[in-house]
Coordinates of C-alpha atoms in Angstrom, one line a residue:
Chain U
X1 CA -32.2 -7.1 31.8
X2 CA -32.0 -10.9 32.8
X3 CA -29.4 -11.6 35.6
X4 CA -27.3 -13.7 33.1
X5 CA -27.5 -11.1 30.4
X6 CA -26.3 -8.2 33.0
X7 CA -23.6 -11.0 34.2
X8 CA -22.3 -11.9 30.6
X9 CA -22.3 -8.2 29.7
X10 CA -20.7 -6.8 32.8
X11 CA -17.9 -9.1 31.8
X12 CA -16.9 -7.9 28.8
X13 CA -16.7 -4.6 29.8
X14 CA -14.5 -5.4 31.8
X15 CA -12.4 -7.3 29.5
X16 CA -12.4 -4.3 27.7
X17 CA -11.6 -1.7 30.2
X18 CA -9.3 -3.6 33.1
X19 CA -6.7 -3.1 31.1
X20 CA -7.1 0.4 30.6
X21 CA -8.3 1.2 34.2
X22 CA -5.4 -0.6 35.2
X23 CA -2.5 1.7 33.2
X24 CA -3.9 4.5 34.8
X25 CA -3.7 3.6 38.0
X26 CA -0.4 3.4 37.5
X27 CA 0.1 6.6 36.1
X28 CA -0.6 8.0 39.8
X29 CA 2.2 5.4 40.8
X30 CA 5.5 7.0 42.7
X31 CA 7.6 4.5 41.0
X32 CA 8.7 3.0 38.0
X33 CA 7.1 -0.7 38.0
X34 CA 4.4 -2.1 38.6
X35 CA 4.5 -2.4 42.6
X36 CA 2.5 0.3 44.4
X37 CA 4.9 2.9 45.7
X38 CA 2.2 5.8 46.6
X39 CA 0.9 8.7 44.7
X40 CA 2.3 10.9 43.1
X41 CA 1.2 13.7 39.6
X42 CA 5.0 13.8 38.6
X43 CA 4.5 11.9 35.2
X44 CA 1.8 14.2 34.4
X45 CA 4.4 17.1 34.8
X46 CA 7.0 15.2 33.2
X47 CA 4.1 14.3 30.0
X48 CA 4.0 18.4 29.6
X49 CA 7.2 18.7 30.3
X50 CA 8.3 16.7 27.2
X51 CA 8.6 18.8 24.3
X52 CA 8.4 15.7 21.7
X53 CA 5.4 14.3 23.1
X54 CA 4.5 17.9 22.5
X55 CA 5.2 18.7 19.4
X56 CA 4.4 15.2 17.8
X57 CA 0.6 16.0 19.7
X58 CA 0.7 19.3 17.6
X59 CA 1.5 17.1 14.7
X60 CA -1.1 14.7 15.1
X61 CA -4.1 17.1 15.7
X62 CA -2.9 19.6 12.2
X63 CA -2.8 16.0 9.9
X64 CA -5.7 15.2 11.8
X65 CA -7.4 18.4 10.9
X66 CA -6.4 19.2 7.5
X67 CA -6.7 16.0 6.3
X68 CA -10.1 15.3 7.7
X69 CA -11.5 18.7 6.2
X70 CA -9.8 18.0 2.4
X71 CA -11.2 14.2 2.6
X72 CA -14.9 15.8 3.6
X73 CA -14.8 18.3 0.7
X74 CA -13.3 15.4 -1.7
X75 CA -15.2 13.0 -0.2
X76 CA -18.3 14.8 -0.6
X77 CA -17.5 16.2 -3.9
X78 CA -16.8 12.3 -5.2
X79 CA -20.4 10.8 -3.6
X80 CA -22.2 13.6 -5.7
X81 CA -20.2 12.9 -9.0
X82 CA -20.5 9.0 -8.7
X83 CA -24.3 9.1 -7.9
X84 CA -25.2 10.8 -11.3
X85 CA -22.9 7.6 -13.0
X86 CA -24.9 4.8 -14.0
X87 CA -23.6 0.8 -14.8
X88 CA -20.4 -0.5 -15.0
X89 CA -18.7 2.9 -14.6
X90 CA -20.1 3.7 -11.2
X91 CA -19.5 0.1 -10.6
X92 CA -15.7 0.5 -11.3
X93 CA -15.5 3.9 -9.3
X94 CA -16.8 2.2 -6.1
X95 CA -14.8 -0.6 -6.3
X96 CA -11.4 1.7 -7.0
X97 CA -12.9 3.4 -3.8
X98 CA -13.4 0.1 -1.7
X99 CA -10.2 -1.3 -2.5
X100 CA -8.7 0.9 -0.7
X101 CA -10.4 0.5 2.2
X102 CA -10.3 -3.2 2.3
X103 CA -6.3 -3.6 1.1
X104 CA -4.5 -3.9 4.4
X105 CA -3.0 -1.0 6.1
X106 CA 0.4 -2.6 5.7
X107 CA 0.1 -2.5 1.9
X108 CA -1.2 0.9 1.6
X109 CA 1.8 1.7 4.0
X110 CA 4.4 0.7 1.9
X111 CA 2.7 1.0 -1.3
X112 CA 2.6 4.4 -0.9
X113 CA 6.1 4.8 0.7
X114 CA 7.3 3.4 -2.2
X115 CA 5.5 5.7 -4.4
X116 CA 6.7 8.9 -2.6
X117 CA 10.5 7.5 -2.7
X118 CA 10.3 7.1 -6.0
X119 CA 8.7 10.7 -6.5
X120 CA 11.5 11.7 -3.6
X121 CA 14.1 11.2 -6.4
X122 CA 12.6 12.6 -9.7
X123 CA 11.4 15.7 -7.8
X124 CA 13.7 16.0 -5.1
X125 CA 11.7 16.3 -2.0
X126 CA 11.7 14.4 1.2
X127 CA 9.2 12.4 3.0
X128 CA 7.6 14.3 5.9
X129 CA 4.7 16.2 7.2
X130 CA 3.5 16.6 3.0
X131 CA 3.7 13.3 2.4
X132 CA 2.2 11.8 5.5
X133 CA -1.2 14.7 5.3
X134 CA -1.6 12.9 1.3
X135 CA -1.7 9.6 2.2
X136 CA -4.3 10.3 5.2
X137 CA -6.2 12.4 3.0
X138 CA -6.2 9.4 0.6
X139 CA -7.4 6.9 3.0
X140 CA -9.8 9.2 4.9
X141 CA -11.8 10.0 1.4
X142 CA -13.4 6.4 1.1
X143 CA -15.0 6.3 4.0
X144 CA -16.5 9.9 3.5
X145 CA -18.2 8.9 0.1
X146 CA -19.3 5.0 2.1
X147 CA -21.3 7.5 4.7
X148 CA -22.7 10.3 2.4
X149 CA -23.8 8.2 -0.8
X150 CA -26.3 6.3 1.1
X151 CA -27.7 9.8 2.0
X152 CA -27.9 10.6 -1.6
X153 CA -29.2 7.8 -2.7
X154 CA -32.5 8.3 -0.3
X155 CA -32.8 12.4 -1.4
X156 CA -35.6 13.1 -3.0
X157 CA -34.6 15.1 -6.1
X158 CA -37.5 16.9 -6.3
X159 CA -37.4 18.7 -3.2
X160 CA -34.3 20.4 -4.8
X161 CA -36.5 21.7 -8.2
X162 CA -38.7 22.8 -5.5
X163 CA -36.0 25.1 -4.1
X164 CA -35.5 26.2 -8.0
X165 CA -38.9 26.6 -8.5
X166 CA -39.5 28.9 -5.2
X167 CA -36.5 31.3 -7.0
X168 CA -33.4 30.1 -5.1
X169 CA -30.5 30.0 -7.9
X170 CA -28.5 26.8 -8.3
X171 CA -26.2 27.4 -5.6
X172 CA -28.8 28.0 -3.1
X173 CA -30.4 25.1 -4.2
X174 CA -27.3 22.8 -3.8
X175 CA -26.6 24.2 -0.2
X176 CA -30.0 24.6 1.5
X177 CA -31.2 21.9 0.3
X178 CA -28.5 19.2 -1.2
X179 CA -25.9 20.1 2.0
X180 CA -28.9 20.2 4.3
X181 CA -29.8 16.9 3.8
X182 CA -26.6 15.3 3.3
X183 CA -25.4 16.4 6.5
X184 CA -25.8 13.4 9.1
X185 CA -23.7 11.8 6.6
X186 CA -21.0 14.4 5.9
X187 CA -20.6 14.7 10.1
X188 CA -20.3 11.1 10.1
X189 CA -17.5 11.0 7.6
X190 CA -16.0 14.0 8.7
X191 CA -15.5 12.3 12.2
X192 CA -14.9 8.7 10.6
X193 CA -11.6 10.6 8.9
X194 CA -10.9 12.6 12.1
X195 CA -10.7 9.1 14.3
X196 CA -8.8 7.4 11.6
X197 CA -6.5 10.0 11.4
X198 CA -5.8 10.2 14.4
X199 CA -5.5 7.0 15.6
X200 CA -3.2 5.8 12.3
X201 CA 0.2 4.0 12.7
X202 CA 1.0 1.9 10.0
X203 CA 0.1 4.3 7.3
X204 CA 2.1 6.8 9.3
X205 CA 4.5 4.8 10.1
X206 CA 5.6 4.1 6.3
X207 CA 5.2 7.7 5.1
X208 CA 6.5 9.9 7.5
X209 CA 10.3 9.8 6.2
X210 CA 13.4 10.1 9.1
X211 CA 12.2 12.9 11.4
X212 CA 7.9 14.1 11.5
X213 CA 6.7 12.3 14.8
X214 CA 3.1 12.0 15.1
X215 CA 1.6 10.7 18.7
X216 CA 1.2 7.3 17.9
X217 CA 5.0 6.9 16.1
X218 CA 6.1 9.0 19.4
X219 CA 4.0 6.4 21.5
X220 CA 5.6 3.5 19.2
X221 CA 9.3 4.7 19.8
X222 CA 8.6 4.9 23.5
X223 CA 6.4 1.7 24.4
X224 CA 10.3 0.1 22.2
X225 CA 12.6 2.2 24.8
X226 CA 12.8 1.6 28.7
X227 CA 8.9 1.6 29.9
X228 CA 8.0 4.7 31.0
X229 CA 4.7 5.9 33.3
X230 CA 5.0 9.2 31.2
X231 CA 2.8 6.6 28.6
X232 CA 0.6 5.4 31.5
X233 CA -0.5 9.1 32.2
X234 CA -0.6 9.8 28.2
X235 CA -2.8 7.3 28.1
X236 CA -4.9 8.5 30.7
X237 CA -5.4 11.7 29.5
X238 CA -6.7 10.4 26.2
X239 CA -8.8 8.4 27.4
X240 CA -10.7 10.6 29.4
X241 CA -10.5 12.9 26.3
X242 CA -12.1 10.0 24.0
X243 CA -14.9 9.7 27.4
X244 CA -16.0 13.4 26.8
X245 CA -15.6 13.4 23.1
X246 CA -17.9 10.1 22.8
X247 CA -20.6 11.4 25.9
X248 CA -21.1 15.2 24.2
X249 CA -22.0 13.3 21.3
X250 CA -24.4 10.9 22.7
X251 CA -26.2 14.3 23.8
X252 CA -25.9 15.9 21.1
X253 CA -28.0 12.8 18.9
X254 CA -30.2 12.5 21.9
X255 CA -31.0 16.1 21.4
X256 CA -31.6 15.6 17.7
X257 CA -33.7 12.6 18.3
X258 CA -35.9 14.5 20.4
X259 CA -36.4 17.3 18.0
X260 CA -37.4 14.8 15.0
X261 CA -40.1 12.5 17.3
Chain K
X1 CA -27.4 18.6 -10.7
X2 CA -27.1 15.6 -12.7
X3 CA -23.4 16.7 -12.6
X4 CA -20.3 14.1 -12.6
X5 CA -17.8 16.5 -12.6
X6 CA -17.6 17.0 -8.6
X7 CA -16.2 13.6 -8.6
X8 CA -13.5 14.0 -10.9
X9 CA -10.9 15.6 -8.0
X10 CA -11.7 12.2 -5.9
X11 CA -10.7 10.1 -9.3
X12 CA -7.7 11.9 -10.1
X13 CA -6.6 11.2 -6.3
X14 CA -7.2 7.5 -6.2
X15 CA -5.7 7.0 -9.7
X16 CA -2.6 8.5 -7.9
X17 CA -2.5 7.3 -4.8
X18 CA -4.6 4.1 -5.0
X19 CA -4.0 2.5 -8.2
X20 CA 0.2 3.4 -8.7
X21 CA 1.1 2.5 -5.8
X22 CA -0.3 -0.6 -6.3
X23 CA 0.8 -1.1 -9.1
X24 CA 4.3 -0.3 -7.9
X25 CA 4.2 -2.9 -5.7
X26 CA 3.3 -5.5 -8.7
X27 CA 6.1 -4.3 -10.7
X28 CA 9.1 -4.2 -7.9
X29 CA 7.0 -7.8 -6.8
X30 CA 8.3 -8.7 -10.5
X31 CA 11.4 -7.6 -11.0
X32 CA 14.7 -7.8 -9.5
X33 CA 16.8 -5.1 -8.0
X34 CA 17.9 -3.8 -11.6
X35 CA 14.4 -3.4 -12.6
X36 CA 14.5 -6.5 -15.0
X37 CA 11.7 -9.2 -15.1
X38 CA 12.6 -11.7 -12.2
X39 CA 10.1 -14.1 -10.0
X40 CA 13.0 -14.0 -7.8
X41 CA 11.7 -11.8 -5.2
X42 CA 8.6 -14.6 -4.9
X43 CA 11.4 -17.6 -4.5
X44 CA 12.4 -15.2 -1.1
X45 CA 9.1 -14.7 -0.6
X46 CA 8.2 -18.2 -0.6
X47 CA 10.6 -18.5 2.3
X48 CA 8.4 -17.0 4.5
X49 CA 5.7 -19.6 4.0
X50 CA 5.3 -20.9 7.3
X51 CA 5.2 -17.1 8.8
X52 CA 2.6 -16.9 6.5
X53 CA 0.6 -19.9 7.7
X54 CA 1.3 -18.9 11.4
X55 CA -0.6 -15.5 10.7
X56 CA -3.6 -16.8 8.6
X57 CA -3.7 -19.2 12.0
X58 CA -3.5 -16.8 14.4
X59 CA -5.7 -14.0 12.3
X60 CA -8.6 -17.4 12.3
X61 CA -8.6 -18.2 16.4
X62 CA -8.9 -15.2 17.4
X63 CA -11.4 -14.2 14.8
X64 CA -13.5 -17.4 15.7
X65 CA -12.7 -16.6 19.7
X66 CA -13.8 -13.1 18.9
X67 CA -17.3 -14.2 17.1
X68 CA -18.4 -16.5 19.6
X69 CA -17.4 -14.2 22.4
X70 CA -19.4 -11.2 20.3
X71 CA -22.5 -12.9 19.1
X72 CA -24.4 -13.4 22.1
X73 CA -23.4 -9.8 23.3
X74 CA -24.2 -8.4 20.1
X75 CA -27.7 -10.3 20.7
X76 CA -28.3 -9.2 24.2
X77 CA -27.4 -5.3 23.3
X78 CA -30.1 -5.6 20.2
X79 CA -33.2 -6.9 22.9
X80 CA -32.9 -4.0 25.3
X81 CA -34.7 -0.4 25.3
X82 CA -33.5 2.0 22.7
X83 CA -31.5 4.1 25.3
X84 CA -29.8 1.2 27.3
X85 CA -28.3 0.5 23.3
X86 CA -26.9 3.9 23.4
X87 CA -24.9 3.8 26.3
X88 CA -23.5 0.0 25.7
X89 CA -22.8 1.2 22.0
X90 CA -21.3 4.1 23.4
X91 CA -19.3 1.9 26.1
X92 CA -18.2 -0.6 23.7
X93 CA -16.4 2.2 21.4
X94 CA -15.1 4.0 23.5
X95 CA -11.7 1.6 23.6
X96 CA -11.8 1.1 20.3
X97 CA -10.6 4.9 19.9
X98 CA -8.0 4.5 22.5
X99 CA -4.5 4.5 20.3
X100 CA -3.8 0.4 19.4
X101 CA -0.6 0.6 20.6
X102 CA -1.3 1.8 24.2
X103 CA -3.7 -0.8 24.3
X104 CA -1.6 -3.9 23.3
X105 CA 0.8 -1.5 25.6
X106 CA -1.8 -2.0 28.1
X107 CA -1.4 -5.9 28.2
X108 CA 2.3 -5.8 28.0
X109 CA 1.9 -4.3 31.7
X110 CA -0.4 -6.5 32.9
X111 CA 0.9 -9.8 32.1
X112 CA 4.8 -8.9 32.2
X113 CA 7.2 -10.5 35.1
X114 CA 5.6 -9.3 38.9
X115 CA 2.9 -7.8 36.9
X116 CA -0.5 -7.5 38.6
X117 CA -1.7 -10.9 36.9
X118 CA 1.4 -12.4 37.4
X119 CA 1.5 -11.4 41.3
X120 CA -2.2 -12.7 41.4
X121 CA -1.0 -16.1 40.5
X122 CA 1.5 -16.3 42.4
X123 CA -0.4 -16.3 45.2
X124 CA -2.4 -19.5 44.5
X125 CA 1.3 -21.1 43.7
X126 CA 1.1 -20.5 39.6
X127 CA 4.7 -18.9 38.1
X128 CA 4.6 -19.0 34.3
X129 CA 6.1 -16.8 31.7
X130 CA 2.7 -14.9 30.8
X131 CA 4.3 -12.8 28.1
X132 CA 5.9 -14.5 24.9
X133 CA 3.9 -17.2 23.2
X134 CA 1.1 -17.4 20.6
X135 CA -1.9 -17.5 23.5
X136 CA -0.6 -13.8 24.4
X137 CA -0.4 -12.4 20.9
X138 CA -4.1 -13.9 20.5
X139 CA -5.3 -12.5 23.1
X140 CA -3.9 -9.4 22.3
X141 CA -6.0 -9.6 19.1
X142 CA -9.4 -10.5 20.2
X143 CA -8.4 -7.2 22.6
X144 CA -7.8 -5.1 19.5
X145 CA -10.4 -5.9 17.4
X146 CA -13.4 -7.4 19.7
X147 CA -15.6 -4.2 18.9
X148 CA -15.1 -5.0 15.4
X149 CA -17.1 -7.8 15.7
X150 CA -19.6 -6.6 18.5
X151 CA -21.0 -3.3 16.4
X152 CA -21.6 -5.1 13.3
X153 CA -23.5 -7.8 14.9
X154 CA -25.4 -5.4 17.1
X155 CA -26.3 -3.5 14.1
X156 CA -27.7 -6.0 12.4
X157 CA -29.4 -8.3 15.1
X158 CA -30.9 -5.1 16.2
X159 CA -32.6 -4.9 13.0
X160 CA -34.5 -8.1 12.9
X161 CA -38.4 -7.4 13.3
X162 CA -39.5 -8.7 16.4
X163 CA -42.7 -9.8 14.7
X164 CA -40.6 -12.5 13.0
X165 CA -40.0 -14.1 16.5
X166 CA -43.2 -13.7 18.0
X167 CA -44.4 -15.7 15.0
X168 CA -41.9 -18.4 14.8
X169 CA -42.9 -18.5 18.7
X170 CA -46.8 -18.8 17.8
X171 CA -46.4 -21.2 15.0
X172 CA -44.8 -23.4 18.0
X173 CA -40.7 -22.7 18.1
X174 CA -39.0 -23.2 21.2
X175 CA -35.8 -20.7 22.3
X176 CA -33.5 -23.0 20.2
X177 CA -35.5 -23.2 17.2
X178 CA -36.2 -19.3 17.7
X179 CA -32.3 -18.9 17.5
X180 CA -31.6 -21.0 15.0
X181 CA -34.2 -20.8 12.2
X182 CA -34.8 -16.6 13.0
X183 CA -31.9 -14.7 14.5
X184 CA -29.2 -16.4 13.1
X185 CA -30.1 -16.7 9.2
X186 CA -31.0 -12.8 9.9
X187 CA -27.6 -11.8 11.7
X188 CA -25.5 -13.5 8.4
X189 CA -24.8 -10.5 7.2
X190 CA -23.3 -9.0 10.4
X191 CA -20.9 -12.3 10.6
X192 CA -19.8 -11.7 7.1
X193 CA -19.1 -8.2 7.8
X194 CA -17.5 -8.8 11.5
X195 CA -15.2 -11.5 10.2
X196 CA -14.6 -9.2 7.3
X197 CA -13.6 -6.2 10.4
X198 CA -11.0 -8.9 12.4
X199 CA -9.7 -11.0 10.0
X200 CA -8.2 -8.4 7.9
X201 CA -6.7 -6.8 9.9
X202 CA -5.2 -9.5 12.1
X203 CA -4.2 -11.3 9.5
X204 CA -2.0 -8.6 8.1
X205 CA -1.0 -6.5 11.5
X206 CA 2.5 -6.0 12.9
X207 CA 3.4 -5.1 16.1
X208 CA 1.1 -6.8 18.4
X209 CA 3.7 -10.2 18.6
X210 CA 6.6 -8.1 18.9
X211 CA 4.7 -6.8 22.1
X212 CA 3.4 -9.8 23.3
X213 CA 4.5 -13.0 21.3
X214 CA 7.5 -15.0 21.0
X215 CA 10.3 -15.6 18.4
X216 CA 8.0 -18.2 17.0
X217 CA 4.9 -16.3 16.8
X218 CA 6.0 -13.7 14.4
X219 CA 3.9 -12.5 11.4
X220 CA 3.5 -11.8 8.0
X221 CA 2.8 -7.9 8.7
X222 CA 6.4 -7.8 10.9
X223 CA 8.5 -9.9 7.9
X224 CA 7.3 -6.9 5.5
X225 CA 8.4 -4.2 8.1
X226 CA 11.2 -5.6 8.4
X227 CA 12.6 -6.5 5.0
X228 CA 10.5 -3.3 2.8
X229 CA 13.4 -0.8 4.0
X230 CA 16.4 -2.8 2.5
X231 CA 14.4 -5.2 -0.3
X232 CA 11.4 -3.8 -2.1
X233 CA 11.6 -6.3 -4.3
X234 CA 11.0 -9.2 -1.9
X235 CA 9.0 -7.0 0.6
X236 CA 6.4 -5.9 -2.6
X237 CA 6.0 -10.0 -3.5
X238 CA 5.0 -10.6 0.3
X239 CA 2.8 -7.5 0.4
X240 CA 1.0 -8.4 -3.1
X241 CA 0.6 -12.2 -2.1
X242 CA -1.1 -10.6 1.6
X243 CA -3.3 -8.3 -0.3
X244 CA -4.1 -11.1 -2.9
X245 CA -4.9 -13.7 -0.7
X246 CA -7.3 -11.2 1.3
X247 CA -9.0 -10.3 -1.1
X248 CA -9.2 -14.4 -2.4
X249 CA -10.6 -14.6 1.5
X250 CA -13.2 -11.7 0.8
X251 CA -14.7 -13.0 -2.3
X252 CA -14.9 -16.2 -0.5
X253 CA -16.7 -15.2 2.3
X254 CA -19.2 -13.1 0.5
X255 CA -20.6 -16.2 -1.5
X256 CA -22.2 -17.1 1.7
X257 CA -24.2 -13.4 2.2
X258 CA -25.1 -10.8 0.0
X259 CA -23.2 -8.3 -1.5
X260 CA -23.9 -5.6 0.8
X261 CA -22.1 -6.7 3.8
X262 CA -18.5 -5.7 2.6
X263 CA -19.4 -2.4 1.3

């Protein structure tokens, strides 16, 4: 790499990781500001220590889970149906689908918390954990059917007659061969939703009614409150999470490279 | 297999959680609080016009800051060997999935009062407020949504044939012509779909200038959380004219590329 390529590069990482590098030194800090006061692991006792931050973790990873699975199925389910449309219906369907990934978070937010007050009243129910899994489901499916339609669109068709032809039955068919090849694309939006999901505020924000706390809406009531190094070591620990999440995967497509060349 | 069916779960579901709430928010945007026909909620609305204009302002610096910062990084990623990509790929996600708010969190620590930057300067004699005005909240922004604009311009540069550059070079191109009549009518695309990834949501975000901006610097997204929970009606006009004009932006934008780039 040229010198000024390594130089201009070298400084936007570390535009982009300074500040994170930074709150975690601070998570090791004896003290509550930002003055160096010596070590110390207490906020990392106090972070377990803290049954909300707890529990709203416990949240986050069960609306991360459920609703990244149903948006996969749905989301797979959808990309099949709308391929076989042809013309101004599948037209329609994929615009339906791409408004609502391009309306803003804010909108979807209170669109849909207006919708589930509403809904609230007639059927007597209350916003919470239900309502907050729908409307992650509902903006996790889009971006299931963006990753696997390409997929389908590249299939060759008659590999699946093949399978027919060679006596599998129709479901055998679909799954060896239809599943098989769509499945780069299903991972991809399977872990598209799980991010999203996890990482959501607004959406969350809107729907989750007077009392479900998910990690980020726990994060948002404390970063509002007193600052607290309890967050600095939070974030630490996610971040090293996200570090060993994002470099098993990098092996794992390195591995799958390999075995294709 | 020619089937249909399979998507008719993933119909049903957007019908119901796509399309009504939307249209909720047009009728509530359209009627007063009895539910009668009213453009009163848009005269409130209307209001808010210069909180409006501050955010489409502050959504197009630091989308324009975060393009030219972005372009020749996305440029120098695309010319190296295919696994020096993967790891700055790789490196340049990796914040993105760190939770937004700890990161604008992040920044609210560094620059605050006899914060590290702040203790920096005040060594070579500098004492400003570093926290509270519109230069924080943009810089807050290009923080948030930088990779946005990197991936997609990586993506795309790293896609151009290097044959097309070796033969603008024979035919007699110099570095600048090389840039300007080959990469950049090639990355288009990845613009369109960069400034498509930060202006959207900058424009319409909430949060970041209550972190790091000042009374003046508040936005659209923040007037909506504020007013939805006691007026729908006015907090549905705001939200339809944000989603309207965004998508007024989109169409816009995507005369100048293809189709593709947004979807």
């Amino acid at each position: 790499m040229k010198k000024s390529y390594k130089f201009y590069t070298g400084l936007i990482l570390f535009f982009m990781y300074m500040p994170i590098l930074v709150l975690i030194l601070f998570s090791f800090n004896d003290g509550k500001t930002t003055v160096w006061k010596g070590f110390t692991l207490d906020w990392y006792v106090d972070l377990f220590k803290d049954q909300m931050i707890m529990n709203a973790l416990w949240n986050t990873l069960l609306v991360a889970v459920v609703a990244s699975c149903v948006a996969t199925v749905l989301g797979t389910a959808a990309a099949i149906g709308i391929n076989n449309f042809k013309g101004k219906k599948r037209v329609l369907i994929q615009n339906v689908s791409n408004i609502s990934i391009l309306t803003p978070d804010i909108v979807t937010g209170v669109s849909l918390m207006l919708m589930f007050t509403i809904a609230g009243i007639t059927f007597h129910f209350q916003m919470g954990f239900w309502t907050v899994l729908l409307a992650h489901i509902s903006f996790c499916t889009p971006y299931v059917v963006l990753s696997v339609l390409p997929r389908l669109r590249r299939m060759d068709y008659s590999v699946y007659e093949a399978a027919l032809d060679l006596g599998c039955n129709q479901w055998q068919a679909f799954y060896k061969v239809v599943i098989h090849e769509l499945m780069p694309g299903i991972f991809t939006g399977f872990l598209m939703s799980f991010t999203y999901s996890l990482d959501d505020f607004v959406i969350t924000y809107f729907t989750r009614g007077s009392s479900f706390q998910t990690l980020s809406v726990q994060i948002y009531t404390m970063t509002h409150q007193r600052i607290s190094p309890k967050i600095n070591a939070l974030s630490a620990l996610m971040f090293v999470a996200i570090v060993i999440i994002m470099v098993i995967i990098n092996i794992k497509d390195r591995k799958n490279e390999k075995k294709f060349v | 297999m020619k089937l249909r069916r399979p998507s008719l779960p993933y119909i049903a579901w957007m019908v119901v959680f796509t399309l009504i709430p939307i249209l909720l928010i047009g009728f509530y945007a359209f009627t007063d609080s009895n539910g009668a026909f009213s453009l009163e909620a848009f005269g409130k609305a209307f209001g808010y016009m210069n909180v409006f204009a501050n955010s489409l302002w502050i959504a197009f610096i630091s989308t324009l800051i975060c393009l030219v910062l972005a372009y020749p990084l996305g440029y120098i990623i695309s010319r190296q060997k295919q696994s020096t990509q993967n790891i700055l790929t790789m490196l340049i996600m990796i914040p993105m999935w760190m939770n937004f708010l700890l990161r604008i969190y992040a920044w609210v620590t560094l620059l605050q009062n006899n914060g590290p930057i702040d203790t920096m300067l005040s060594f070579i004699g500098i004492h400003t407020n570093l926290l509270g005005n519109r230069g924080a909240v943009i810089l807050g922004m290009v923080y948030e949504y930088l990779p946005f604009m990197i991936l997609p311009l990586y993506t795309v540069m790293s896609k151009i044939d290097n044959r097309l550059v070796e033969a603008a070079q024979d035919l007699g191109a110099n570095k600048s012509e090389v840039m300007g009549k080959v990469i950049f009518p090639l990355s288009v695309p990845g613009i369109i779909s960069g400034v498509t990834m930060v202006f959207v949501p900058s424009a319409s975000t909430f949060l970041v200038s209550q972190y790091l901006g000042g009374t003046n610097d508040i936005m659209i997204g923040d007037v909506i959380d504020k007013i939805f929970w006691s007026d729908h009606n006015t907090g549905s006009a705001i939200a339809l004219v944000l989603m309207v004009s965004i998508f007024a932006f989109l169409i816009i934008l995507n005369f100048f590329g293809d189709e593709e780039a947004i979807s």
